[in-house]
PDB file of C-alpha atoms in Angstrom:
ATOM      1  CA  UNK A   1     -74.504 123.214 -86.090  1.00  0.00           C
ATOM      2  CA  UNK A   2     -77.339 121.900 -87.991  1.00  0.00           C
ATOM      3  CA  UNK A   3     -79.974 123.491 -85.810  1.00  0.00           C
ATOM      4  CA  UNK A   4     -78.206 126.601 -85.867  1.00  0.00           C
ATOM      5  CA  UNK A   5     -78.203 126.932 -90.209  1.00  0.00           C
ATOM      6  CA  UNK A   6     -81.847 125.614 -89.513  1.00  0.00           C
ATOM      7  CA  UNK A   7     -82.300 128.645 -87.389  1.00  0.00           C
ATOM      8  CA  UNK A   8     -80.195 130.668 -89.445  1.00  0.00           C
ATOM      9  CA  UNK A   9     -82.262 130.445 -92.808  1.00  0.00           C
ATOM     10  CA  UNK A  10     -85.343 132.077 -91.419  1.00  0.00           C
ATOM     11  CA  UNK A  11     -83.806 134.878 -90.483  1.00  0.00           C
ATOM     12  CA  UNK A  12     -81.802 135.300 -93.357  1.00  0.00           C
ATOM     13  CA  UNK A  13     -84.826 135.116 -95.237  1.00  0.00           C
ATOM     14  CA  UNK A  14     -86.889 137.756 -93.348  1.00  0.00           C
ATOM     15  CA  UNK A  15     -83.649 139.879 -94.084  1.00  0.00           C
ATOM     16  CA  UNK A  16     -83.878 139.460 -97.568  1.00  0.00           C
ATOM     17  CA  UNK A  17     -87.614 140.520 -97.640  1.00  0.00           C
ATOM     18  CA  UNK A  18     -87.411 143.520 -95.552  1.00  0.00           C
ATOM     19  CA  UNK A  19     -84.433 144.823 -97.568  1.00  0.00           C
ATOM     20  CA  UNK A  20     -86.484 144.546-100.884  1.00  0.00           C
ATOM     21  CA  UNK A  21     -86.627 147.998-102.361  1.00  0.00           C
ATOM     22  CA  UNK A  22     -89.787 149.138-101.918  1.00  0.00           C
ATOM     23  CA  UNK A  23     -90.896 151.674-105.497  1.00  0.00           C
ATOM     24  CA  UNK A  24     -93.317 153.946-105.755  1.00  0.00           C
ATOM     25  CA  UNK A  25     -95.928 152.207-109.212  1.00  0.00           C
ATOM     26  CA  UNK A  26     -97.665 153.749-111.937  1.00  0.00           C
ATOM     27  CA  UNK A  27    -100.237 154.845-109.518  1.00  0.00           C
ATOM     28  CA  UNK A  28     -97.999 157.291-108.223  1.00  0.00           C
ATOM     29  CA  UNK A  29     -97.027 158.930-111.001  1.00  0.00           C
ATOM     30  CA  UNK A  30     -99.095 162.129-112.035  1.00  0.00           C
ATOM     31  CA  UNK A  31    -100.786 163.639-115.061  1.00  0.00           C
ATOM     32  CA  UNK A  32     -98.377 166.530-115.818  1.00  0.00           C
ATOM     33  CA  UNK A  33     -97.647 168.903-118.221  1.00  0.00           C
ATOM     34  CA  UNK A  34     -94.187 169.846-117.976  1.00  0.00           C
ATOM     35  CA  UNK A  35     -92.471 173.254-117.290  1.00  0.00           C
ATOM     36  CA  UNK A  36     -88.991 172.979-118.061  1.00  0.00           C
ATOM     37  CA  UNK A  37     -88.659 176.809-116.617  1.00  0.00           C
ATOM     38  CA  UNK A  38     -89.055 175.025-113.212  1.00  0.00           C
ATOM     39  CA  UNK A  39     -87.191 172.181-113.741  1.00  0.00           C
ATOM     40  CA  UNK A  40     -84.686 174.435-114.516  1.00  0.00           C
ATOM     41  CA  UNK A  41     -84.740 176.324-111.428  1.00  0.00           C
ATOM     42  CA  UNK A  42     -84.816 173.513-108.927  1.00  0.00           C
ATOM     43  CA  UNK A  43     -82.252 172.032-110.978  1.00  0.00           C
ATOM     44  CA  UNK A  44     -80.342 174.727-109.739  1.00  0.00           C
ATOM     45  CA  UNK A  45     -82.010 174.901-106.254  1.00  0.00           C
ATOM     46  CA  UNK A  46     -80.784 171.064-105.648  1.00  0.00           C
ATOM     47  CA  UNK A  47     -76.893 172.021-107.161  1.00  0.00           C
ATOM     48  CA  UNK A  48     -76.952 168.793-109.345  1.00  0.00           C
ATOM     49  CA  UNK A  49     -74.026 169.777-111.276  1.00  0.00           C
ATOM     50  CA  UNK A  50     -71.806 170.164-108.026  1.00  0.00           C
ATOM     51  CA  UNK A  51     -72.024 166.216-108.380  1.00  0.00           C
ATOM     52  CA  UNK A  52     -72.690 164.957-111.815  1.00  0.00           C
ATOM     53  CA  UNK A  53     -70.524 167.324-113.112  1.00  0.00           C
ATOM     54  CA  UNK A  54     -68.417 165.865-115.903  1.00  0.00           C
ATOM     55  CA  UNK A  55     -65.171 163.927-115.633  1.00  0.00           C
ATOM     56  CA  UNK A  56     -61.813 165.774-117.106  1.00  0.00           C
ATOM     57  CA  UNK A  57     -61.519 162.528-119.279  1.00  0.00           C
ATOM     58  CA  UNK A  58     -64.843 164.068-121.194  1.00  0.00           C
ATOM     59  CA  UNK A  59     -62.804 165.922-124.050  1.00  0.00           C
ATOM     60  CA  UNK A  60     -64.596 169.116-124.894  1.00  0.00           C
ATOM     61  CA  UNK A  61     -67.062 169.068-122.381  1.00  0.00           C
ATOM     62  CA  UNK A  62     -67.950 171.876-120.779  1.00  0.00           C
ATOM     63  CA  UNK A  63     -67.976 171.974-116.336  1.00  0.00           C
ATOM     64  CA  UNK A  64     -70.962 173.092-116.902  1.00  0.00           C
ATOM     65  CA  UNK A  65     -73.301 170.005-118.360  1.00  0.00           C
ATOM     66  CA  UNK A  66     -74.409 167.490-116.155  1.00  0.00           C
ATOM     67  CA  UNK A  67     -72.539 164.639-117.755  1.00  0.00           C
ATOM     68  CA  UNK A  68     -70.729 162.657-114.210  1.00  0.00           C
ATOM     69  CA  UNK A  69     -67.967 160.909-113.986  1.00  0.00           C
ATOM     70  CA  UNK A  70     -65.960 162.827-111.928  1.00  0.00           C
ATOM     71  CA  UNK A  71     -65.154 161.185-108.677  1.00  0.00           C
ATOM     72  CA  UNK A  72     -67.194 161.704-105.606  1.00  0.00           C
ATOM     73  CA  UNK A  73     -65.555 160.988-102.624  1.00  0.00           C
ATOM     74  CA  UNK A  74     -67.644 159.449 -99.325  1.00  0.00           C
ATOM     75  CA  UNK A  75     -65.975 157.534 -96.165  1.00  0.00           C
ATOM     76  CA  UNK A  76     -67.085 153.995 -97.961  1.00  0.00           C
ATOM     77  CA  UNK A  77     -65.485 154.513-101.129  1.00  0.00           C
ATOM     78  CA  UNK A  78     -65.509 156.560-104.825  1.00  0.00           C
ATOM     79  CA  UNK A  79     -68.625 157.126-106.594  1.00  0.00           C
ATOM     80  CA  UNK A  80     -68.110 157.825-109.987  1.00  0.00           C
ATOM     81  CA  UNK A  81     -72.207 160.075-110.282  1.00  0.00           C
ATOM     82  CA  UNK A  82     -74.108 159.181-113.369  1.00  0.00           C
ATOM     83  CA  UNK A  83     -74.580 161.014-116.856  1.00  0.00           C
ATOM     84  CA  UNK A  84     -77.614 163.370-116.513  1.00  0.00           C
ATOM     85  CA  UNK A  85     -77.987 164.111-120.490  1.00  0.00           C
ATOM     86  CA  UNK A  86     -80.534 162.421-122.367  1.00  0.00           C
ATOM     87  CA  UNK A  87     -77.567 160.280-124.542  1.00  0.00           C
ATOM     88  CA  UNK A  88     -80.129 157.553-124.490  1.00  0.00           C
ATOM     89  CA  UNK A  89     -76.513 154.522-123.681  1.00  0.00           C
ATOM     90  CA  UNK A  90     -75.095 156.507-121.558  1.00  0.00           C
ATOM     91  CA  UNK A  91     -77.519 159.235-119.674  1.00  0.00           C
ATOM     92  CA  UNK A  92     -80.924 158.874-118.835  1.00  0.00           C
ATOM     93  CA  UNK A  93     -82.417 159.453-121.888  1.00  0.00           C
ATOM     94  CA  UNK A  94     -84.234 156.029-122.033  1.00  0.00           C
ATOM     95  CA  UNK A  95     -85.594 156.131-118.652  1.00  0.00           C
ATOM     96  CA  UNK A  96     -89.201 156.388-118.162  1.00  0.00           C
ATOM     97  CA  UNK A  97     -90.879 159.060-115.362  1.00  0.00           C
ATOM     98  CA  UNK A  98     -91.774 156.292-113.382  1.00  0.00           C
ATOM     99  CA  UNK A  99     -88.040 155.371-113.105  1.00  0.00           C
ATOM    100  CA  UNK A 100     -86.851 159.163-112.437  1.00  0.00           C
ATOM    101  CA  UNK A 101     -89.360 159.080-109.702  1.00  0.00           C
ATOM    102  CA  UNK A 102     -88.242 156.041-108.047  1.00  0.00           C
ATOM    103  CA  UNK A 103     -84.571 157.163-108.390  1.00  0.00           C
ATOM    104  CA  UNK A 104     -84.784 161.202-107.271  1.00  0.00           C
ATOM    105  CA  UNK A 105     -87.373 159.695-104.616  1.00  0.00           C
ATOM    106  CA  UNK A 106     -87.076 156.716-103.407  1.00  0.00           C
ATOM    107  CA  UNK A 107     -82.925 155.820-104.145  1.00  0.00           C
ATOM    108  CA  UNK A 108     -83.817 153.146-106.686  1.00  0.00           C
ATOM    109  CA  UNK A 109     -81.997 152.376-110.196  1.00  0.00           C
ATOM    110  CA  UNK A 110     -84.271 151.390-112.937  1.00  0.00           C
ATOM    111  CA  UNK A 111     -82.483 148.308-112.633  1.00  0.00           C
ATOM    112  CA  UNK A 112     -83.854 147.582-109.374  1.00  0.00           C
ATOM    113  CA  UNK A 113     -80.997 148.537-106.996  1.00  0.00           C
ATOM    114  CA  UNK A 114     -80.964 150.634-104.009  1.00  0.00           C
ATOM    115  CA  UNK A 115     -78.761 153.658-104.110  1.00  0.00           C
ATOM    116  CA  UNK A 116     -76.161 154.668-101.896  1.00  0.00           C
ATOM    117  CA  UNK A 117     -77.794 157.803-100.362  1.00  0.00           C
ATOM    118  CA  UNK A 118     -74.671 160.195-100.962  1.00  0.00           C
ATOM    119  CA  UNK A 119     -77.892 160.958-103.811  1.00  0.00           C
ATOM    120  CA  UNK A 120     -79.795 162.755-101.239  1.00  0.00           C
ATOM    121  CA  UNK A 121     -83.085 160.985-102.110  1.00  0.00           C
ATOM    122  CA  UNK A 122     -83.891 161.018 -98.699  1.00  0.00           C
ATOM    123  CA  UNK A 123     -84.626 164.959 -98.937  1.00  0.00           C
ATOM    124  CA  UNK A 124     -85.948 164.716-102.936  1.00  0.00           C
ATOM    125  CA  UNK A 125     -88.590 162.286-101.429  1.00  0.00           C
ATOM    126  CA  UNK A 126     -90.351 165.210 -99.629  1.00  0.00           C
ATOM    127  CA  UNK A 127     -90.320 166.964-103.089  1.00  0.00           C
ATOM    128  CA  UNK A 128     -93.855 167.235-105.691  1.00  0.00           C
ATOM    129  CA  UNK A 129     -93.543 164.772-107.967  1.00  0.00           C
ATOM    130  CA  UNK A 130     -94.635 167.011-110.529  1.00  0.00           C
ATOM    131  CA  UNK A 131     -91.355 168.931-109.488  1.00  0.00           C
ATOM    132  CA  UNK A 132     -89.351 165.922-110.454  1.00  0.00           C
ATOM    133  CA  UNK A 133     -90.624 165.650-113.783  1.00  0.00           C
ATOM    134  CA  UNK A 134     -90.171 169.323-114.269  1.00  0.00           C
ATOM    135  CA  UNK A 135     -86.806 168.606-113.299  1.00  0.00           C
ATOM    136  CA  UNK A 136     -86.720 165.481-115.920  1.00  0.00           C
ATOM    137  CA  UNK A 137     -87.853 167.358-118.782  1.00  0.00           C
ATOM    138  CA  UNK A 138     -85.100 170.455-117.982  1.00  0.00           C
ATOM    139  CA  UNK A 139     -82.857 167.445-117.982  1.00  0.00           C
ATOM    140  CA  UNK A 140     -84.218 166.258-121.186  1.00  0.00           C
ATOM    141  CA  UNK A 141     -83.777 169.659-123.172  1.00  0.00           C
ATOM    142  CA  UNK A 142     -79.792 169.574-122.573  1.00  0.00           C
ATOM    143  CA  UNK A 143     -77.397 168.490-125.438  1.00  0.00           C
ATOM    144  CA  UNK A 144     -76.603 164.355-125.067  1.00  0.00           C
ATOM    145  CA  UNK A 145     -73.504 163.443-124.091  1.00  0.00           C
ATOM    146  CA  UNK A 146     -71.761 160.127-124.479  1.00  0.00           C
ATOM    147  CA  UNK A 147     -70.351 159.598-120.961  1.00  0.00           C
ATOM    148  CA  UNK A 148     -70.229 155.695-120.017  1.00  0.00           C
ATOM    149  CA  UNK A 149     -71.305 154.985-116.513  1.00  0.00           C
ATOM    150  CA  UNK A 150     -68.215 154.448-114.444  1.00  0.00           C
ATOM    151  CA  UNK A 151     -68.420 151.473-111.535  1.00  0.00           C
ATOM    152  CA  UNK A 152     -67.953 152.715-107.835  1.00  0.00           C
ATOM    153  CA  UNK A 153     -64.907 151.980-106.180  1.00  0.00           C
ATOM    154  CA  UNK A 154     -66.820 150.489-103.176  1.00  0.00           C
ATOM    155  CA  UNK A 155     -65.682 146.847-101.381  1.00  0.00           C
ATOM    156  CA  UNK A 156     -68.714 144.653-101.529  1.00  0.00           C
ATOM    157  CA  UNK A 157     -71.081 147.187-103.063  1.00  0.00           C
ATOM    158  CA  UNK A 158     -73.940 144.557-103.431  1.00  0.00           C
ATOM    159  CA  UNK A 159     -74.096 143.957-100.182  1.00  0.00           C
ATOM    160  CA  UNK A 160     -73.820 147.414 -99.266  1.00  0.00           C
ATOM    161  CA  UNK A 161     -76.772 147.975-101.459  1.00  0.00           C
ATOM    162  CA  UNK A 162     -78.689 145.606 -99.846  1.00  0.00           C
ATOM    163  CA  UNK A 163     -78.091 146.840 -96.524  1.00  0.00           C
ATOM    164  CA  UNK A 164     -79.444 150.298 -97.975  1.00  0.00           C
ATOM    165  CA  UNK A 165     -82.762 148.539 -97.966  1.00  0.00           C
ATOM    166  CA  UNK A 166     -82.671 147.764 -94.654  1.00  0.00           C
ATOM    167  CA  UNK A 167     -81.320 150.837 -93.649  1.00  0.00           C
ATOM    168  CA  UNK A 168     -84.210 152.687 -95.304  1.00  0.00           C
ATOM    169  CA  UNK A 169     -86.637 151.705 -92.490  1.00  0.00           C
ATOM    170  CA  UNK A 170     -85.220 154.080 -90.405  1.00  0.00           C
ATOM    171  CA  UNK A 171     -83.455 156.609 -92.738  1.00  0.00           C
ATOM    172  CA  UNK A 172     -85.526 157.394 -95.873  1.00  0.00           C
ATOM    173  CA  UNK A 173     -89.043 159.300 -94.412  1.00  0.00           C
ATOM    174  CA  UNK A 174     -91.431 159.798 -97.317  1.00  0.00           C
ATOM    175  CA  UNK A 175     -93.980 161.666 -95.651  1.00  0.00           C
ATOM    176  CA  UNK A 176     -94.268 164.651 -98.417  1.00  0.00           C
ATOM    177  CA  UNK A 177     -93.195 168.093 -97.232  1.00  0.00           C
ATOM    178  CA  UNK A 178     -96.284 170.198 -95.723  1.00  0.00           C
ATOM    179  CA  UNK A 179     -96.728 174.125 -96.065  1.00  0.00           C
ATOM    180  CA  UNK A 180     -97.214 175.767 -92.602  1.00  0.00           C
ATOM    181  CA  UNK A 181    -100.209 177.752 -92.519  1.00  0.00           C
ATOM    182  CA  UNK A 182     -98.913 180.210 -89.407  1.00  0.00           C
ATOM    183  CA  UNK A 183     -95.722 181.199 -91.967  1.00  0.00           C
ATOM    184  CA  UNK A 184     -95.443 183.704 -94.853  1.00  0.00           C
ATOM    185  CA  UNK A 185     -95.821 182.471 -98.399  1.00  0.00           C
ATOM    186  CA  UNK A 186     -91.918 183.247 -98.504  1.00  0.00           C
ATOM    187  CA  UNK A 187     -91.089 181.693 -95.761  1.00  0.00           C
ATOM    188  CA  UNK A 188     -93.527 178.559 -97.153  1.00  0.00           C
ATOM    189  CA  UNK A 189     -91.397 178.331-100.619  1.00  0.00           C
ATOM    190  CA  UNK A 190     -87.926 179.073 -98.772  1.00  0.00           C
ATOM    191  CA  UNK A 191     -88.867 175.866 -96.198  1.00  0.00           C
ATOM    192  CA  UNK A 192     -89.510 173.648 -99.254  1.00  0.00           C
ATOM    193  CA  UNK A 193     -86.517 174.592-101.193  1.00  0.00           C
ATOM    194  CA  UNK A 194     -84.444 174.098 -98.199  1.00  0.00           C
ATOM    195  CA  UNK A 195     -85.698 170.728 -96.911  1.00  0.00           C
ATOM    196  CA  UNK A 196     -86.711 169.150-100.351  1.00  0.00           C
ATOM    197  CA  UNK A 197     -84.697 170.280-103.606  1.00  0.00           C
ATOM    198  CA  UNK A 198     -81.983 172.026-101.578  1.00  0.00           C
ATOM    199  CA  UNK A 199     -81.077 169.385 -98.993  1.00  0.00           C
ATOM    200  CA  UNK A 200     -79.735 171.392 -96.700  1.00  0.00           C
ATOM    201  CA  UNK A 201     -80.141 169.165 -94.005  1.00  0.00           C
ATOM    202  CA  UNK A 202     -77.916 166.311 -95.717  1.00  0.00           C
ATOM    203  CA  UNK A 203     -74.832 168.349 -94.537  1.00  0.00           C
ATOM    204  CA  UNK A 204     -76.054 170.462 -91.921  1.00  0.00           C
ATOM    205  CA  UNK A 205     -77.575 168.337 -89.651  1.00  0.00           C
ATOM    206  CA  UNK A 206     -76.001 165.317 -87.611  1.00  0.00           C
ATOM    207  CA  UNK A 207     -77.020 161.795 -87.558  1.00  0.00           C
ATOM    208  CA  UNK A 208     -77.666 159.446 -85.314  1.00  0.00           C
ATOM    209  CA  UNK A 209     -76.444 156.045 -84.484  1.00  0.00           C
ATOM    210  CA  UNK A 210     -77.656 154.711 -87.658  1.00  0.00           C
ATOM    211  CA  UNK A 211     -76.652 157.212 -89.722  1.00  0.00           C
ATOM    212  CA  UNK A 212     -79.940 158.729 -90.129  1.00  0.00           C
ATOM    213  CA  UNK A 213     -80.737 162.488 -89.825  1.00  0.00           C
ATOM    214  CA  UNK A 214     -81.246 163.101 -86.022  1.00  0.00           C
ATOM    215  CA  UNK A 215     -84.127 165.549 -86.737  1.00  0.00           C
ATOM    216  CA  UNK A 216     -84.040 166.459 -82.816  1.00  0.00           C
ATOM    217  CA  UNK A 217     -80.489 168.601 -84.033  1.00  0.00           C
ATOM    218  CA  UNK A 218     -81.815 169.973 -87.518  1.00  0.00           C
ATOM    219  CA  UNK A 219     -79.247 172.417 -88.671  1.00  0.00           C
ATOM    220  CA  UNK A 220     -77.469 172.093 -85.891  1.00  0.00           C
ATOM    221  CA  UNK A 221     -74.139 171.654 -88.166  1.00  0.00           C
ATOM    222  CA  UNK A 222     -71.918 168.346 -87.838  1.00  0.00           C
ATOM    223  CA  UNK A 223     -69.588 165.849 -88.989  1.00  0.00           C
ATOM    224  CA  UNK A 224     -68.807 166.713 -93.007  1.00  0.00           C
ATOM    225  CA  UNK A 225     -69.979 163.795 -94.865  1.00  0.00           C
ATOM    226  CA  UNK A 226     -66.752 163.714 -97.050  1.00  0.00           C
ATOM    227  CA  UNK A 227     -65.418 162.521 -93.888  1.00  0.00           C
ATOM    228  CA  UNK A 228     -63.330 165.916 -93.438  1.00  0.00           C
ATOM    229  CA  UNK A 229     -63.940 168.823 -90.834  1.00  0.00           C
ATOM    230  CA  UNK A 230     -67.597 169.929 -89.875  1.00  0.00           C
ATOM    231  CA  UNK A 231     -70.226 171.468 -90.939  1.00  0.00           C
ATOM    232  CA  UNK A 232     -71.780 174.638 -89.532  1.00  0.00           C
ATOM    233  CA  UNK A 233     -74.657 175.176 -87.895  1.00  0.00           C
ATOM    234  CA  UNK A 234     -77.409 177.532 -89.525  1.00  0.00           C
ATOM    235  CA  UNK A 235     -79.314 178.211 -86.475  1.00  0.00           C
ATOM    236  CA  UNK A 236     -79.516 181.847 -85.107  1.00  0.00           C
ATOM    237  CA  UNK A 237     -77.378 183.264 -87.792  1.00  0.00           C
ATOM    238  CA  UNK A 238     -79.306 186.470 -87.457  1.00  0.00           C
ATOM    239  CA  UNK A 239     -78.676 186.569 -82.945  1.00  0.00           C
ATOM    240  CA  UNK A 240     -75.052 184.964 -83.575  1.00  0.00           C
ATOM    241  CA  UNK A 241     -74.350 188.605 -85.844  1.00  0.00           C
ATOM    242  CA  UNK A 242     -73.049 186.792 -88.785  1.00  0.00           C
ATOM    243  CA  UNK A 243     -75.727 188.723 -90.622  1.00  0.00           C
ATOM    244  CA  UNK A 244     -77.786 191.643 -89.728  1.00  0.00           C
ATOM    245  CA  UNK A 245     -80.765 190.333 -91.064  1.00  0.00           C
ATOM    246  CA  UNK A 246     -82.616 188.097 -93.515  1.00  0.00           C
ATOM    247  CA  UNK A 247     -82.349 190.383 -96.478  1.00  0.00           C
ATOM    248  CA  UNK A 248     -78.834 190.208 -95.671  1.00  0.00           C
ATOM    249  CA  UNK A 249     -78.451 186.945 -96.135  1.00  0.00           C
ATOM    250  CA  UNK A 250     -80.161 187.204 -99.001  1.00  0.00           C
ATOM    251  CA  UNK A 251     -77.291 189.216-100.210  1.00  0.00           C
ATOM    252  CA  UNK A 252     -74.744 186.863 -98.941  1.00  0.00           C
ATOM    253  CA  UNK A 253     -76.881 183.499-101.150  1.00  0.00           C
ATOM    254  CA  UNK A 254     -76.941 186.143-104.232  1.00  0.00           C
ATOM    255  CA  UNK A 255     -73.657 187.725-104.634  1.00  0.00           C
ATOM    256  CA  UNK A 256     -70.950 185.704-102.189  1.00  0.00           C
ATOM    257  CA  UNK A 257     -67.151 186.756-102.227  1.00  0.00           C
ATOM    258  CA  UNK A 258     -68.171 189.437-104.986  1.00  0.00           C
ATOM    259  CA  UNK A 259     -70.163 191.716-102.609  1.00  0.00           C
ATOM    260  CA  UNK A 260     -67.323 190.525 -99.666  1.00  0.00           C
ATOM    261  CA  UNK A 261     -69.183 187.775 -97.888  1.00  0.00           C
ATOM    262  CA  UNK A 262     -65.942 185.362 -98.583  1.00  0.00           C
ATOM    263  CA  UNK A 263     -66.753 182.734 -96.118  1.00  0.00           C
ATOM    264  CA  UNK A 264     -70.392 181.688 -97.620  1.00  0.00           C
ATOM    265  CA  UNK A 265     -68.622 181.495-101.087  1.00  0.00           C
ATOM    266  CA  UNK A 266     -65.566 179.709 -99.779  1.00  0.00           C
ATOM    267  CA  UNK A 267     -65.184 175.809 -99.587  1.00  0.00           C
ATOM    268  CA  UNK A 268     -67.731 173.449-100.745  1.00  0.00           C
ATOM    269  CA  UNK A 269     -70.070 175.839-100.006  1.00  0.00           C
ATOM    270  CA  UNK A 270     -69.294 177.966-102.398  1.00  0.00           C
ATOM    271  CA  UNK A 271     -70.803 175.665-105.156  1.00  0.00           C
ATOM    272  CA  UNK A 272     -73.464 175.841-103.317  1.00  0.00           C
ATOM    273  CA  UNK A 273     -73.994 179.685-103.053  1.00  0.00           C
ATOM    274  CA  UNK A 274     -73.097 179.723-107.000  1.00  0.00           C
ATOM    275  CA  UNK A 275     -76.176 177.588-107.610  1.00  0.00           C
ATOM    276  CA  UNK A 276     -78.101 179.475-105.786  1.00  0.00           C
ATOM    277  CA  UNK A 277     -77.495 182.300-106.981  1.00  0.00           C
ATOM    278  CA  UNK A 278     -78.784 181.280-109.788  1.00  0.00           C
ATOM    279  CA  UNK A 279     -82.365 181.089-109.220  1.00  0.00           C
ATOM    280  CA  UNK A 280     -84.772 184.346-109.065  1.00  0.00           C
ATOM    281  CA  UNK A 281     -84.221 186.810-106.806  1.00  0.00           C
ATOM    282  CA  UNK A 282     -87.723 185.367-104.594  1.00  0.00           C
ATOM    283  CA  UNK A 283     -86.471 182.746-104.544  1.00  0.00           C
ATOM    284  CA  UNK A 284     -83.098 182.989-102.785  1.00  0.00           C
ATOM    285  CA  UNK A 285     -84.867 185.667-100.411  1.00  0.00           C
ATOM    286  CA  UNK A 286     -87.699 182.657 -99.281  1.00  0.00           C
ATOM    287  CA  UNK A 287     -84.176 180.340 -98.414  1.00  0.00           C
ATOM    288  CA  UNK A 288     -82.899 183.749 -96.307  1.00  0.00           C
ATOM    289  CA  UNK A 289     -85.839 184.023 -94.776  1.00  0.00           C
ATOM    290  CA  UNK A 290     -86.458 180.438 -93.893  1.00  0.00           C
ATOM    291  CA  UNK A 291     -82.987 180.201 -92.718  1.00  0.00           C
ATOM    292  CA  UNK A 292     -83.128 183.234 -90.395  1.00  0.00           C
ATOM    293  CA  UNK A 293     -85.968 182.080 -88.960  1.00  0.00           C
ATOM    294  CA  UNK A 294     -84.089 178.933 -87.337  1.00  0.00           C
ATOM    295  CA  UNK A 295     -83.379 179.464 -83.542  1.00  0.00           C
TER     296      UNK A 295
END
């Protein structure tokens, strides 16, 4: 038994190390002059108030500010999302860029913590950082709000958290998203919407034994990550006929159930398709023509 512990304690050990969170330094943070316009827009792009909206406890609040709280159901438990505001107790107001960055990017808390990854950090880490802080300071412009940070309803959340570190080795990629040089400007900005603020692949494509994305199937639809139903695919939307064409899509992201396209404004996705159609009219036709162009 004694050799065993002695045995043990290594590995232990090398287990602790490798599950270290790993944050991005000063270094990495840019010289950047804010534009709150585009914070504003990816804001919208990445539907952040479809989870931090506020809880009903929040007396006078309206759905629309960012201030969490309301319960966010995953397979492991209740997250309770945090206040987005700048109420420098409760929100983020106190937080420096460098500890936005590490949070959006790389799943870390400013107090050092991994994050469970139902914050899709591992699609925001493909983002600009500049785009983070654009989103920061559209963040920072909102009224405060005085919404105490609500503990998740997890068993054995430390060690859960710990295991995130581990677990990042094989599911958090931080290789920065690329422009291809063969594709349209359009279909440039509708890939990087899609794959880094919009994170369309945390729902729509299926993971692998270790719950990572299995980037062989991207799109490919799966297993809803509430634990309930699927997901469908978004490949060959324009050869399956569900529309005739990318402008028509377009349509569908823009106007939803009002111009009759009830099933894309339906469901969860329907927050979804209300955030986007909040963003400029380019925009939303880059995502439709991104989107149509997956086979």
């Amino acid at each position: 038994m004694i050799a065993l512990a002695l045995l043990a304690v290594p590995g232990l050990a090398a287990l602790w190390l490798l599950s270290m969170p790993r944050p991005l330094t000063a270094a990495d943070v840019p010289r950047h002059t804010a534009d709150i316009a585009n914070g504003e827009r990816l804001y919208h792009a990445g539907g952040c108030i479809s989870c931090h909206q506020p809880s009903s406890e929040l007396a006078g609040v309206e759905a629309t500010v960012p201030a969490g709280g309301a319960p966010l159901h995953t397979p492991i438990g209740t997250l309770y999302p945090l206040n987005l505001t700048p109420d420098a107790e409760t929100g983020i107001g106190s937080w420096t860029d460098l500890q936005f960055l590490n949070a959006v990017m790389r799943g870390i808390s400013p107090e050092g913590e991994h994050l469970i990854p139902a914050l899709p950090y591992t699609s925001y880490a493909r983002m600009k950082p500049e785009d983070v802080l654009d989103i920061r300071a559209y963040l920072a412009s909102l009224p405060p709000v005085r919404s105490p940070e609500r503990a998740a309803d997890i068993t054995a959340l430390p060690l859960i958290r710990r295991g995130v570190g581990l677990w990042k080795w094989v599911g958090l990629d931080t290789t920065p998203w690329k422009p291809d040089p063969t594709q349209s400007e359009s279909w440039n900005r509708g890939s990087y919407l899609v794959n880094g603020p919009g994170h369309c692949q945390e729902c729509h494509t299926p993971r692998n034994i270790f719950m990572a994305l299995d980037t062989s199937k991207a799109f490919a639809g799966g297993p809803h990550p509430e634990g309930k139903g699927r997901v469908p695919s978004l490949l060959g939307l324009i050869e399956r006929g569900r529309y005739s064409d990318a402008a028509d899509l377009a349509s569908a992201l823009q106007y939803g159930g009002a111009m009759g396209y009830d099933k894309l404004s339906s469901g969860g996705m329907g927050q979804v398709q209300r955030n986007i159609a909040m963003l400029p009219e380019s925009d939303i036709q880059a995502i439709a023509d991104y989107i149509a162009s997956l086979k």
